[in-house]
Amino acid sequence: NLCYAIFTCDPGYLLLRLWATVVSSASLRRCRPDVRLCHCPDTSATLAIGPTRYFDLRQNRTNDYKFSYKHMLARNGDTAVYMQYAHARIASIARKAGVDPASLNPNLLNLEHQAEADLAFHITRFQEVVASIEDDLMPHHLCEYLWKLANQFSDFYNNCRVVGDAAQGRCV
C-alpha cells in the first residue's frame, strides 16, 4: 500500500487525489464527519481531463496541495496546457519540414549548438527517470522530466532555426 495525501478546494471541502484508492463518501464521512465533499458533476464537459490528470500527477503524492483550475489551466508554467503547446510546435516543425520523426537516425546527429546538446542530453535521461519512478513509486518525477524537456525544447526552438535553414536536415 502507498500513502497518498489529500488536497483541498474551497475552505471546508475535501477532495481525494485522482490517483488514490477510491474511498466511498459514506466511509469518509464516518472517519471525518466534519468534512463536506466536493461534487463536480460532468467535470469532463467543462474541463479537459488531461490538464486535471497532469496537475494531479505532477504533485508529490505524499504532499497535500490545493486544487486550482486557475493553475491547472495556465498557459505558462508546469501545466498540461504548456506541454500540449510544446507538442504542437514539435509536430508543426516535423510537418513543415516534411519529416517523419520515426524515420530519423539518432546516430547521425551532429550537435553544433549548446541548445541542441542540452536537449539531446536531457532526452537520454528518460530511462533513468523511468527507473527512478519504478524504484520510489513517485510518478511526479516523470512530470518534472517532461517539464524540463519542454523547456529544453523551447530553448532549442528559440536558438536554432530548423525549417527553411541550410541546417534543416541536421536540426530536425
Short mmCIF file of C-alpha atoms in Angstrom, two decimals:
data_model
loop_
_atom_site.label_atom_id
_atom_site.label_comp_id
_atom_site.label_asym_id
_atom_site.label_seq_id
_atom_site.Cartn_x
_atom_site.Cartn_y
_atom_site.Cartn_z
CA ASN A 1 0.00 0.00 0.00
CA LEU A 2 1.12 3.53 -0.76
CA CYS A 3 0.41 6.66 1.20
CA TYR A 4 -1.49 9.41 -0.57
CA ALA A 5 -2.01 12.96 0.57
CA ILE A 6 -5.24 14.87 0.23
CA PHE A 7 -5.89 18.15 -1.44
CA THR A 8 -8.40 20.83 -0.70
CA CYS A 9 -10.51 23.11 -2.80
CA ASP A 10 -12.76 25.71 -1.20
CA PRO A 11 -12.46 26.10 2.59
CA GLY A 12 -14.14 23.24 4.41
CA TYR A 13 -14.20 20.90 1.43
CA LEU A 14 -12.01 17.87 0.88
CA LEU A 15 -11.23 16.03 -2.34
CA LEU A 16 -9.40 12.73 -2.67
CA ARG A 17 -6.46 12.52 -5.06
CA LEU A 18 -7.41 11.35 -8.56
CA TRP A 19 -4.88 8.51 -8.44
CA ALA A 20 -5.64 7.43 -4.88
CA THR A 21 -7.61 4.40 -3.86
CA VAL A 22 -11.30 5.09 -4.18
CA VAL A 23 -12.97 5.62 -0.81
CA SER A 24 -16.72 5.85 -0.61
CA SER A 25 -18.16 9.11 0.63
CA ALA A 26 -20.05 7.20 3.34
CA SER A 27 -16.86 5.68 4.76
CA LEU A 28 -15.08 9.04 4.57
CA ARG A 29 -17.95 10.68 6.47
CA ARG A 30 -17.62 8.04 9.20
CA CYS A 31 -13.91 8.89 9.55
CA ARG A 32 -14.23 12.66 9.09
CA PRO A 33 -17.81 13.81 9.83
CA ASP A 34 -16.63 17.45 9.90
CA VAL A 35 -15.68 17.46 6.21
CA ARG A 36 -18.01 18.19 3.31
CA LEU A 37 -17.19 16.60 -0.04
CA CYS A 38 -16.92 18.47 -3.33
CA HIS A 39 -19.12 17.03 -6.02
CA CYS A 40 -18.14 18.06 -9.53
CA PRO A 41 -20.70 16.54 -11.95
CA ASP A 42 -19.79 16.49 -15.62
CA THR A 43 -16.32 17.90 -14.98
CA SER A 44 -15.10 16.41 -18.24
CA ALA A 45 -17.65 18.51 -20.12
CA THR A 46 -16.18 21.73 -18.76
CA LEU A 47 -12.54 20.75 -18.40
CA ALA A 48 -10.30 18.50 -20.44
CA ILE A 49 -9.22 15.52 -18.40
CA GLY A 50 -5.56 15.85 -19.49
CA PRO A 51 -4.80 19.03 -17.54
CA THR A 52 -6.55 17.61 -14.49
CA ARG A 53 -4.55 14.40 -14.57
CA TYR A 54 -1.27 16.17 -15.25
CA PHE A 55 -1.86 18.65 -12.42
CA ASP A 56 -2.52 15.78 -10.04
CA LEU A 57 0.30 13.60 -11.31
CA ARG A 58 2.91 16.35 -11.06
CA GLN A 59 2.28 16.68 -7.33
CA ASN A 60 4.35 14.60 -4.94
CA ARG A 61 1.79 12.03 -3.85
CA THR A 62 2.70 12.46 -0.18
CA ASN A 63 2.25 16.25 -0.07
CA ASP A 64 -1.10 17.96 0.33
CA TYR A 65 -1.97 20.61 -2.23
CA LYS A 66 -4.77 22.93 -3.25
CA PHE A 67 -6.87 22.05 -6.29
CA SER A 68 -6.93 25.07 -8.59
CA TYR A 69 -8.41 25.34 -12.07
CA LYS A 70 -6.55 28.63 -12.48
CA HIS A 71 -3.16 26.98 -12.01
CA MET A 72 -4.20 23.81 -13.80
CA LEU A 73 -5.21 25.62 -17.00
CA ALA A 74 -2.46 28.24 -17.08
CA ARG A 75 -0.75 28.53 -20.45
CA ASN A 76 2.67 29.10 -18.90
CA GLY A 77 4.47 27.07 -16.32
CA ASP A 78 4.41 23.42 -15.44
CA THR A 79 0.97 22.61 -16.86
CA ALA A 80 -0.51 20.21 -19.37
CA VAL A 81 -1.55 23.18 -21.50
CA TYR A 82 2.12 24.21 -21.85
CA MET A 83 3.10 20.60 -22.65
CA GLN A 84 0.40 20.39 -25.32
CA TYR A 85 1.65 23.65 -26.81
CA ALA A 86 5.23 22.31 -26.93
CA HIS A 87 3.97 19.15 -28.61
CA ALA A 88 2.07 21.21 -31.18
CA ARG A 89 5.26 23.15 -32.01
CA ILE A 90 7.22 19.92 -32.45
CA ALA A 91 4.51 18.44 -34.69
CA SER A 92 4.41 21.67 -36.70
CA ILE A 93 8.17 21.59 -37.29
CA ALA A 94 8.03 17.98 -38.46
CA ARG A 95 5.06 18.73 -40.74
CA LYS A 96 6.67 21.85 -42.28
CA ALA A 97 9.96 20.04 -42.78
CA GLY A 98 8.21 17.08 -44.35
CA VAL A 99 9.98 14.71 -41.97
CA ASP A 100 8.62 11.67 -40.18
CA PRO A 101 10.29 11.80 -36.74
CA ALA A 102 10.25 7.99 -36.55
CA SER A 103 12.44 7.82 -39.63
CA LEU A 104 15.27 9.89 -38.13
CA ASN A 105 18.53 8.13 -37.25
CA PRO A 106 19.85 9.36 -33.87
CA ASN A 107 23.31 8.01 -34.72
CA LEU A 108 23.67 10.69 -37.39
CA LEU A 109 23.15 13.62 -35.03
CA ASN A 110 25.64 16.45 -35.35
CA LEU A 111 25.11 18.72 -32.37
CA GLU A 112 26.70 22.10 -33.06
CA HIS A 113 24.74 24.45 -30.79
CA GLN A 114 24.67 24.24 -26.99
CA ALA A 115 20.85 24.18 -27.02
CA GLU A 116 20.96 21.10 -29.27
CA ALA A 117 23.40 19.34 -26.96
CA ASP A 118 21.36 20.22 -23.86
CA LEU A 119 18.18 18.91 -25.45
CA ALA A 120 19.84 15.69 -26.63
CA PHE A 121 21.41 15.11 -23.22
CA HIS A 122 18.10 15.62 -21.47
CA ILE A 123 16.37 13.14 -23.80
CA THR A 124 18.95 10.49 -22.87
CA ARG A 125 17.88 10.76 -19.21
CA PHE A 126 14.44 9.25 -19.93
CA GLN A 127 15.36 5.67 -18.95
CA GLU A 128 16.97 6.93 -15.76
CA VAL A 129 13.79 8.78 -14.82
CA VAL A 130 11.59 5.76 -15.53
CA ALA A 131 13.88 3.58 -13.40
CA SER A 132 13.66 6.14 -10.59
CA ILE A 133 9.86 6.05 -10.76
CA GLU A 134 9.91 2.26 -10.60
CA ASP A 135 12.16 2.39 -7.53
CA ASP A 136 10.42 5.04 -5.44
CA LEU A 137 6.88 4.93 -6.91
CA MET A 138 6.84 8.70 -7.27
CA PRO A 139 5.34 9.40 -10.72
CA HIS A 140 5.76 13.17 -10.31
CA HIS A 141 9.38 12.63 -11.42
CA LEU A 142 8.06 11.97 -14.93
CA CYS A 143 6.26 15.32 -14.93
CA GLU A 144 9.44 17.05 -13.74
CA TYR A 145 11.33 15.38 -16.58
CA LEU A 146 8.71 16.38 -19.16
CA TRP A 147 8.60 19.98 -17.88
CA LYS A 148 12.39 20.26 -18.17
CA LEU A 149 12.26 18.60 -21.59
CA ALA A 150 9.68 21.13 -22.79
CA ASN A 151 11.91 23.94 -21.52
CA GLN A 152 14.98 22.45 -23.22
CA PHE A 153 12.98 22.18 -26.43
CA SER A 154 11.85 25.79 -26.07
CA ASP A 155 15.49 26.90 -25.72
CA PHE A 156 16.38 24.84 -28.78
CA TYR A 157 13.43 26.26 -30.72
CA ASN A 158 14.40 29.84 -29.85
CA ASN A 159 18.12 29.43 -30.58
CA CYS A 160 18.27 27.08 -33.56
CA ARG A 161 16.43 27.70 -36.79
CA VAL A 162 15.13 24.38 -38.01
CA VAL A 163 12.80 24.78 -41.00
CA GLY A 164 13.97 26.77 -44.01
CA ASP A 165 17.62 26.79 -42.96
CA ALA A 166 20.56 25.11 -44.64
CA ALA A 167 20.95 23.01 -41.49
CA GLN A 168 17.32 21.81 -41.65
CA GLY A 169 18.25 18.17 -42.17
CA ARG A 170 20.71 18.31 -39.29
CA CYS A 171 18.40 20.01 -36.77
CA VAL A 172 15.12 18.24 -37.47
#
